[in-house]
XYZ file of C-alpha atoms in Angstrom:
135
model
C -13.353 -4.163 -38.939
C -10.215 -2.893 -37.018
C -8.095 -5.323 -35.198
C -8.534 -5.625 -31.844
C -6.501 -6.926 -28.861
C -7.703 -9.093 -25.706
C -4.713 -9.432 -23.107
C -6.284 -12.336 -20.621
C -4.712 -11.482 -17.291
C -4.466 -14.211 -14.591
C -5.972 -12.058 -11.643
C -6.544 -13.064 -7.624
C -9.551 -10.816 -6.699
C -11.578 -9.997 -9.544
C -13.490 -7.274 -6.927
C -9.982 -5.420 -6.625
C -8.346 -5.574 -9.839
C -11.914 -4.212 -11.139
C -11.844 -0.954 -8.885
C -7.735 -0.943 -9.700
C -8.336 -0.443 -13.497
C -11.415 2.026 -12.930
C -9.286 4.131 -10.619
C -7.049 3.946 -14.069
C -9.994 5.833 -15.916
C -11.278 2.576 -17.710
C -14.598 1.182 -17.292
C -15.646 -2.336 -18.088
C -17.946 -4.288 -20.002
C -20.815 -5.539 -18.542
C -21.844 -7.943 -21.115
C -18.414 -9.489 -21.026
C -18.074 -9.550 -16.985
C -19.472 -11.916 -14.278
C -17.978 -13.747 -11.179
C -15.122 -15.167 -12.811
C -14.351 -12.376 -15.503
C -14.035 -8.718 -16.214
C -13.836 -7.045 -19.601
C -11.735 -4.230 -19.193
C -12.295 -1.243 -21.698
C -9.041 0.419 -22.426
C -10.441 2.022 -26.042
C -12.091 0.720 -28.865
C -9.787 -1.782 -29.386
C -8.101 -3.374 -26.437
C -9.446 -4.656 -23.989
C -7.985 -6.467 -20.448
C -9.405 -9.657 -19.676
C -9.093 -10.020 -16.041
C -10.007 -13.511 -15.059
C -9.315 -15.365 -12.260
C -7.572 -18.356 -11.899
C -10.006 -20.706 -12.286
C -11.251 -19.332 -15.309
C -8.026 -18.599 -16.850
C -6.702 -22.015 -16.385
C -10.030 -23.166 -18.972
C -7.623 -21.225 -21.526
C -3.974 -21.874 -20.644
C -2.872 -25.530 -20.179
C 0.144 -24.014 -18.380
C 1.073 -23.182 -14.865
C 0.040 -19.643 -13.702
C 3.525 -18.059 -13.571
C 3.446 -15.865 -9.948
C 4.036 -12.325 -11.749
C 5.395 -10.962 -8.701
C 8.227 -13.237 -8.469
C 8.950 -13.826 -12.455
C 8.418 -11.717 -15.464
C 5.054 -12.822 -17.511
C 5.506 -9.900 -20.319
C 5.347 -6.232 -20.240
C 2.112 -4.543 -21.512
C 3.238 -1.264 -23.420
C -0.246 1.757 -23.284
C 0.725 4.523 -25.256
C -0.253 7.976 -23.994
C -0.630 11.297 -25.615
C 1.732 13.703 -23.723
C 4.552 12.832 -20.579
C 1.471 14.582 -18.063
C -0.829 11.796 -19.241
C 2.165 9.263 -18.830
C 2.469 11.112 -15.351
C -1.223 10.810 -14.593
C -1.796 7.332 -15.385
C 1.124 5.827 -13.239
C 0.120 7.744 -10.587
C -3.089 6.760 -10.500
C -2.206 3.282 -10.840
C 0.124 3.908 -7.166
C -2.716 5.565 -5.967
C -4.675 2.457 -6.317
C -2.161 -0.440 -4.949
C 0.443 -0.766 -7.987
C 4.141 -0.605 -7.451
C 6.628 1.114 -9.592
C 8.905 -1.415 -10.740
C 12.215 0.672 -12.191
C 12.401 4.363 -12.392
C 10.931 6.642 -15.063
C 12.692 6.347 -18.569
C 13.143 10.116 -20.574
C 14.992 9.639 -23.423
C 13.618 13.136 -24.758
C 12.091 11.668 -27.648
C 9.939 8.754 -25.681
C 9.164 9.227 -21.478
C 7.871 6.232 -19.664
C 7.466 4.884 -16.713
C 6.285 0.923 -15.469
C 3.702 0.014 -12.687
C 2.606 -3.450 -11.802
C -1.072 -3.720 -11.035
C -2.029 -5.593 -7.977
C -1.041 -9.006 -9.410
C 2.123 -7.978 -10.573
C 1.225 -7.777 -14.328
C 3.676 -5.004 -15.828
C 1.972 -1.650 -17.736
C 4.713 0.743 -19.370
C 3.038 3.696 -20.216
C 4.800 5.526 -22.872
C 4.339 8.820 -24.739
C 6.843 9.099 -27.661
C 7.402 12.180 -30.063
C 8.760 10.159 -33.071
C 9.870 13.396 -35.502
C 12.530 13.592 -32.739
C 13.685 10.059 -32.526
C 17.427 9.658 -33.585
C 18.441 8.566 -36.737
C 21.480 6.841 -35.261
């Protein structure tokens, strides 16, 4: 079995960040989704967890950092070409995310940052590693 990765997202309207990620291109789960969660299907293997508060708090003994007002992390999606990079981010604006610094082309790797409607941080990326520096 492959490895797989769950990134549980603290979320306010489950309703909203459900049509934010489909206007994305990803569907969700239905077995994994109810009133107080929504599985996310990014591809085989990951998978967002939007839950909202209330649920996530059954999971994290911690505060609920504000990720508007203070960096949680930075969730890196790799894309296959700078259009898709392009096309994904724009979507994402399209749907209620903000661009949070300007795009990044370092020739090699292009990618640009949107914050969903919660303020969770996605860098999408598309890199060309055979033309990454060697120092």
């Amino acid at each position: 079995m492959s490895s797989m990765i769950f990134v549980n997202l603290p979320i306010r309207d489950l309703a909203a960040s459900m049509a934010y990620y489909k206007a994305l291109g990803f569907d969700h789960n239905p077995q994994f989704t109810d009133e107080t969660a929504a599985c996310i299907v990014i591809s085989d293997t990951i998978f967002v967890m939007a839950l909202t508060h209330e649920k996530f708090k059954e999971f994290a003994r911690l505060p609920i950092s504000d990720a508007k007002k203070e960096t949680q992390a930075l969730y890196a999606l790799s894309r296959d070409s700078r259009e898709a990079v392009d096309a994904i981010a724009e979507a994402g604006l399209k749907a209620g995310g903000k661009e949070v610094r300007d795009r990044q082309d370092m020739g090699f790797m292009y990618s640009r940052a949107v914050a969903d409607l919660d303020g969770h941080v996605w860098e999408y990326v598309w890199m060309d590693m055979s033309g990454m520096p060697t120092e």
